[in-house]
PDB file of C-alpha atoms in Angstrom:
ATOM      1  CA  PHE S  22     -49.576-166.343  65.567  1.00 86.00           C
ATOM      2  CA  HIS S  23     -46.204-164.653  66.319  1.00 89.00           C
ATOM      3  CA  PRO S  24     -46.397-162.388  69.328  1.00 92.00           C
ATOM      4  CA  GLY S  25     -46.748-158.718  68.207  1.00 94.00           C
ATOM      5  CA  PRO S  26     -48.966-156.538  66.209  1.00 96.00           C
ATOM      6  CA  LEU S  27     -51.545-157.916  63.723  1.00 95.00           C
ATOM      7  CA  THR S  28     -53.647-155.956  61.063  1.00 97.00           C
ATOM      8  CA  ILE S  29     -57.229-157.060  60.298  1.00 97.00           C
ATOM      9  CA  LEU S  30     -58.382-156.410  56.662  1.00 97.00           C
ATOM     10  CA  TRP S  31     -61.791-156.597  54.908  1.00 97.00           C
ATOM     11  CA  ASP S  32     -61.542-158.054  51.327  1.00 96.00           C
ATOM     12  CA  ALA S  33     -57.638-157.975  51.729  1.00 93.00           C
ATOM     13  CA  THR S  34     -57.668-154.171  51.307  1.00 93.00           C
ATOM     14  CA  THR S  35     -59.592-152.130  53.810  1.00 95.00           C
ATOM     15  CA  GLU S  36     -58.135-152.050  57.323  1.00 96.00           C
ATOM     16  CA  ILE S  37     -60.847-152.817  59.977  1.00 96.00           C
ATOM     17  CA  GLY S  38     -58.894-153.177  62.927  1.00 96.00           C
ATOM     18  CA  THR S  39     -55.503-153.951  64.804  1.00 96.00           C
ATOM     19  CA  THR S  40     -54.591-155.994  67.693  1.00 96.00           C
ATOM     20  CA  THR S  41     -51.477-157.507  69.403  1.00 96.00           C
ATOM     21  CA  ALA S  42     -50.894-161.218  69.923  1.00 94.00           C
ATOM     22  CA  ASN S  43     -49.276-161.884  73.328  1.00 95.00           C
ATOM     23  CA  GLY S  44     -46.199-164.100  73.932  1.00 93.00           C
ATOM     24  CA  THR S  45     -48.101-167.342  73.343  1.00 93.00           C
ATOM     25  CA  GLY S  46     -49.685-165.826  70.142  1.00 89.00           C
ATOM     26  CA  TRP S  47     -53.009-165.488  71.544  1.00 93.00           C
ATOM     27  CA  PHE S  48     -55.297-162.474  71.013  1.00 94.00           C
ATOM     28  CA  ASN S  49     -59.024-161.329  71.419  1.00 95.00           C
ATOM     29  CA  THR S  50     -60.485-158.462  69.582  1.00 94.00           C
ATOM     30  CA  THR S  51     -63.689-157.190  68.051  1.00 95.00           C
ATOM     31  CA  VAL S  52     -64.086-155.649  64.527  1.00 94.00           C
ATOM     32  CA  THR S  53     -67.027-154.199  62.750  1.00 93.00           C
ATOM     33  CA  ILE S  54     -67.797-155.578  59.277  1.00 90.00           C
ATOM     34  CA  PRO S  55     -68.261-152.704  56.868  1.00 93.00           C
ATOM     35  CA  ILE S  56     -71.574-152.163  55.035  1.00 92.00           C
ATOM     36  CA  THR S  57     -71.010-154.289  51.794  1.00 93.00           C
ATOM     37  CA  SER S  58     -72.747-156.147  49.165  1.00 93.00           C
ATOM     38  CA  LYS S  59     -73.947-159.605  49.097  1.00 93.00           C
ATOM     39  CA  GLY S  60     -71.725-162.623  48.563  1.00 94.00           C
ATOM     40  CA  ASP S  61     -68.496-163.974  49.675  1.00 95.00           C
ATOM     41  CA  HIS S  62     -66.081-161.454  51.323  1.00 96.00           C
ATOM     42  CA  ASN S  63     -62.981-162.141  53.346  1.00 97.00           C
ATOM     43  CA  VAL S  64     -61.282-161.007  56.711  1.00 97.00           C
ATOM     44  CA  THR S  65     -57.532-161.387  56.625  1.00 96.00           C
ATOM     45  CA  LEU S  66     -55.461-161.506  59.831  1.00 96.00           C
ATOM     46  CA  ASP S  67     -51.928-160.449  58.889  1.00 95.00           C
ATOM     47  CA  GLU S  68     -49.100-160.343  61.388  1.00 91.00           C
ATOM     48  CA  GLY S  69     -46.333-159.915  58.575  1.00 89.00           C
ATOM     49  CA  LYS S  70     -45.066-163.601  58.532  1.00 87.00           C
ATOM     50  CA  THR S  71     -48.431-165.311  58.678  1.00 88.00           C
ATOM     51  CA  LYS S  72     -51.851-164.502  57.004  1.00 93.00           C
ATOM     52  CA  PHE S  73     -55.068-166.226  58.205  1.00 94.00           C
ATOM     53  CA  ILE S  74     -58.188-165.790  56.019  1.00 96.00           C
ATOM     54  CA  ILE S  75     -61.748-166.198  57.158  1.00 95.00           C
ATOM     55  CA  TRP S  76     -64.459-166.283  54.483  1.00 96.00           C
ATOM     56  CA  VAL S  77     -67.771-164.480  55.312  1.00 94.00           C
ATOM     57  CA  ASN S  78     -71.078-164.750  53.224  1.00 95.00           C
ATOM     58  CA  VAL S  79     -72.977-161.652  53.374  1.00 94.00           C
ATOM     59  CA  ILE S  80     -76.675-162.168  52.904  1.00 94.00           C
ATOM     60  CA  PRO S  81     -79.427-159.361  52.460  1.00 96.00           C
ATOM     61  CA  THR S  82     -80.901-157.911  55.445  1.00 96.00           C
ATOM     62  CA  LEU S  83     -83.945-155.666  55.993  1.00 98.00           C
ATOM     63  CA  VAL S  84     -84.449-153.588  59.191  1.00 98.00           C
ATOM     64  CA  LEU S  85     -87.463-151.426  59.837  1.00 98.00           C
ATOM     65  CA  VAL S  86     -87.495-148.386  62.273  1.00 98.00           C
ATOM     66  CA  PRO S  87     -89.726-148.548  64.161  1.00 98.00           C
ATOM     67  CA  ASP S  88     -91.035-151.913  63.598  1.00 98.00           C
ATOM     68  CA  LYS S  89     -94.589-151.462  65.071  1.00 98.00           C
ATOM     69  CA  GLY S  90     -97.092-148.542  65.214  1.00 97.00           C
ATOM     70  CA  PRO S  91    -100.521-147.612  64.131  1.00 96.00           C
ATOM     71  CA  VAL S  92    -101.698-147.202  60.470  1.00 94.00           C
ATOM     72  CA  GLY S  93     -99.880-144.092  59.059  1.00 95.00           C
ATOM     73  CA  THR S  94     -96.600-144.417  61.116  1.00 97.00           C
ATOM     74  CA  SER S  95     -93.588-143.342  59.201  1.00 98.00           C
ATOM     75  CA  VAL S  96     -91.220-146.210  58.826  1.00 98.00           C
ATOM     76  CA  THR S  97     -87.512-146.177  57.579  1.00 98.00           C
ATOM     77  CA  ALA S  98     -86.448-149.225  55.838  1.00 98.00           C
ATOM     78  CA  TYR S  99     -82.689-150.021  55.908  1.00 98.00           C
ATOM     79  CA  GLY S 100     -81.469-152.634  53.317  1.00 97.00           C
ATOM     80  CA  TYR S 101     -78.004-154.106  53.517  1.00 96.00           C
ATOM     81  CA  GLY S 102     -76.098-156.788  51.618  1.00 95.00           C
ATOM     82  CA  PHE S 103     -77.983-156.385  48.332  1.00 95.00           C
ATOM     83  CA  GLU S 104     -76.344-156.639  44.879  1.00 93.00           C
ATOM     84  CA  LYS S 105     -74.432-153.334  44.532  1.00 93.00           C
ATOM     85  CA  SER S 106     -75.254-150.850  41.721  1.00 94.00           C
ATOM     86  CA  THR S 107     -72.217-150.023  39.375  1.00 93.00           C
ATOM     87  CA  ALA S 108     -71.212-147.468  36.908  1.00 92.00           C
ATOM     88  CA  THR S 109     -72.886-149.564  34.145  1.00 93.00           C
ATOM     89  CA  THR S 110     -75.795-151.369  36.107  1.00 93.00           C
ATOM     90  CA  THR S 111     -78.330-149.811  38.467  1.00 94.00           C
ATOM     91  CA  TYR S 112     -80.429-152.099  40.576  1.00 95.00           C
ATOM     92  CA  ASN S 113     -83.638-151.092  42.247  1.00 95.00           C
ATOM     93  CA  VAL S 114     -85.585-152.541  45.125  1.00 96.00           C
ATOM     94  CA  THR S 115     -89.441-152.665  45.622  1.00 96.00           C
ATOM     95  CA  LEU S 116     -90.774-152.834  48.976  1.00 96.00           C
ATOM     96  CA  TRP S 117     -94.080-155.002  49.209  1.00 95.00           C
ATOM     97  CA  TRP S 118     -96.468-155.097  52.100  1.00 94.00           C
ATOM     98  CA  ASP S 119     -97.883-158.637  52.561  1.00 92.00           C
ATOM     99  CA  TRP S 120    -101.655-157.728  52.421  1.00 85.00           C
ATOM    100  CA  ILE S 121    -104.020-155.096  53.137  1.00 78.00           C
ATOM    101  CA  ASN S 122    -107.170-156.937  54.371  1.00 71.00           C
ATOM    102  CA  TYR S 123    -108.828-160.345  54.102  1.00 70.00           C
ATOM    103  CA  CYS S 124    -110.968-159.425  51.173  1.00 71.00           C
ATOM    104  CA  THR S 125    -107.656-158.423  49.076  1.00 67.00           C
ATOM    105  CA  PRO S 126    -105.119-161.072  50.015  1.00 70.00           C
ATOM    106  CA  LYS S 127    -102.387-159.703  47.724  1.00 82.00           C
ATOM    107  CA  ALA S 128     -99.161-157.830  48.147  1.00 86.00           C
ATOM    108  CA  TYR S 129     -99.280-154.147  48.191  1.00 89.00           C
ATOM    109  CA  ASN S 130     -96.500-152.092  46.587  1.00 91.00           C
ATOM    110  CA  LEU S 131     -95.102-149.673  49.164  1.00 94.00           C
ATOM    111  CA  THR S 132     -92.229-147.909  47.362  1.00 95.00           C
ATOM    112  CA  ARG S 133     -89.334-148.336  45.174  1.00 95.00           C
ATOM    113  CA  THR S 134     -85.666-147.168  45.540  1.00 96.00           C
ATOM    114  CA  LYS S 135     -82.170-147.443  44.107  1.00 96.00           C
ATOM    115  CA  VAL S 136     -79.286-149.702  45.717  1.00 96.00           C
ATOM    116  CA  ASN S 137     -75.873-147.850  46.020  1.00 96.00           C
ATOM    117  CA  THR S 138     -72.563-149.072  45.278  1.00 94.00           C
ATOM    118  CA  VAL S 139     -72.074-150.910  48.434  1.00 94.00           C
ATOM    119  CA  GLY S 140     -75.515-152.757  48.289  1.00 94.00           C
ATOM    120  CA  GLN S 141     -77.379-150.678  50.578  1.00 96.00           C
ATOM    121  CA  PHE S 142     -80.505-148.624  50.526  1.00 97.00           C
ATOM    122  CA  THR S 143     -82.574-146.399  52.882  1.00 97.00           C
ATOM    123  CA  VAL S 144     -86.244-145.610  52.067  1.00 97.00           C
ATOM    124  CA  THR S 145     -89.238-144.176  54.075  1.00 97.00           C
ATOM    125  CA  PHE S 146     -92.893-145.295  53.613  1.00 97.00           C
ATOM    126  CA  LYS S 147     -96.154-144.878  55.689  1.00 97.00           C
ATOM    127  CA  ALA S 148     -97.707-148.005  57.265  1.00 96.00           C
ATOM    128  CA  PRO S 149    -100.656-148.542  54.982  1.00 94.00           C
ATOM    129  CA  HIS S 150    -104.398-148.912  56.108  1.00 89.00           C
ATOM    130  CA  SER S 151    -104.351-152.629  56.976  1.00 87.00           C
ATOM    131  CA  VAL S 152    -105.578-154.877  59.637  1.00 87.00           C
ATOM    132  CA  GLY S 153    -103.888-155.018  63.056  1.00 90.00           C
ATOM    133  CA  GLY S 154    -101.168-157.422  63.828  1.00 93.00           C
ATOM    134  CA  ALA S 155     -97.849-158.762  62.200  1.00 95.00           C
ATOM    135  CA  HIS S 156     -97.231-157.869  58.589  1.00 95.00           C
ATOM    136  CA  ILE S 157     -94.268-159.027  56.371  1.00 95.00           C
ATOM    137  CA  VAL S 158     -92.291-156.303  54.472  1.00 97.00           C
ATOM    138  CA  ASN S 159     -90.507-157.791  51.525  1.00 96.00           C
ATOM    139  CA  ALA S 160     -87.672-156.173  49.735  1.00 97.00           C
ATOM    140  CA  THR S 161     -87.130-157.498  46.430  1.00 95.00           C
ATOM    141  CA  GLU S 162     -84.047-156.300  44.159  1.00 94.00           C
ATOM    142  CA  ASP S 163     -84.441-156.537  40.198  1.00 94.00           C
ATOM    143  CA  ASP S 164     -81.068-158.216  39.687  1.00 90.00           C
ATOM    144  CA  ALA S 165     -80.996-161.494  38.045  1.00 88.00           C
ATOM    145  CA  ALA S 166     -81.210-163.595  41.333  1.00 88.00           C
ATOM    146  CA  LYS S 167     -84.082-161.435  42.490  1.00 90.00           C
ATOM    147  CA  THR S 168     -82.358-160.850  45.770  1.00 93.00           C
ATOM    148  CA  GLY S 169     -84.739-160.210  48.758  1.00 95.00           C
ATOM    149  CA  ALA S 170     -85.070-159.852  52.440  1.00 97.00           C
ATOM    150  CA  THR S 171     -87.964-159.660  54.712  1.00 97.00           C
ATOM    151  CA  ALA S 172     -88.885-157.886  58.026  1.00 98.00           C
ATOM    152  CA  THR S 173     -92.004-157.738  60.174  1.00 98.00           C
ATOM    153  CA  PHE S 174     -93.909-154.588  60.934  1.00 97.00           C
ATOM    154  CA  THR S 175     -96.672-154.678  63.490  1.00 97.00           C
ATOM    155  CA  ILE S 176     -99.794-152.663  63.177  1.00 96.00           C
ATOM    156  CA  THR S 177    -100.949-151.502  66.698  1.00 96.00           C
ATOM    157  CA  THR S 178    -104.358-150.068  67.699  1.00 90.00           C
ATOM    158  CA  ALA S 179    -105.064-146.370  67.669  1.00 86.00           C
ATOM    159  CA  ILE S 180    -107.981-144.113  68.106  1.00 85.00           C
ATOM    160  CA  ALA S 181    -108.217-140.568  66.938  1.00 79.00           C
ATOM    161  CA  ILE S 182    -111.303-138.325  67.916  1.00 84.00           C
ATOM    162  CA  SER S 183    -112.124-135.330  65.963  1.00 83.00           C
ATOM    163  CA  PRO S 184    -112.853-132.724  66.959  1.00 86.00           C
ATOM    164  CA  THR S 185    -110.732-132.921  70.185  1.00 80.00           C
ATOM    165  CA  SER S 186    -113.207-130.494  72.143  1.00 81.00           C
ATOM    166  CA  PHE S 187    -116.913-129.657  71.902  1.00 74.00           C
TER     167      PHE S 187
END
């Protein structure tokens, strides 16, 4: 790069950072990628004379907070990088719990939610009555590709005594 200021753009339009190349054209910087929909996006480094483009493939991600707790724990699921809803198309995501018990080894529907215009969703559910240990939560979008992501929630042991006094 030529020495001097550089602008860093997301998808050639949104500024996500600036930096300065030193006398030898070297620089080091960190940027935060914005929340966005799945697919190919680009990061453009523009110093006025030269542009350098880096392609980024955004894949769906599911994050559970918290990611462990006893049955009944309130869990918030954050989905990123899904197909974005538009003015003409609304996409929905269904969250599935892998299975409830050994006698019923089939997926359990936790909840359903809408994906916003940047391919993101946030939804809360309660950890269902299930056996202890690790369980896979699957978020499946109703787009043509059946976009999906998984995360693990671990059921921990708990005991409740009622009444609490005698």
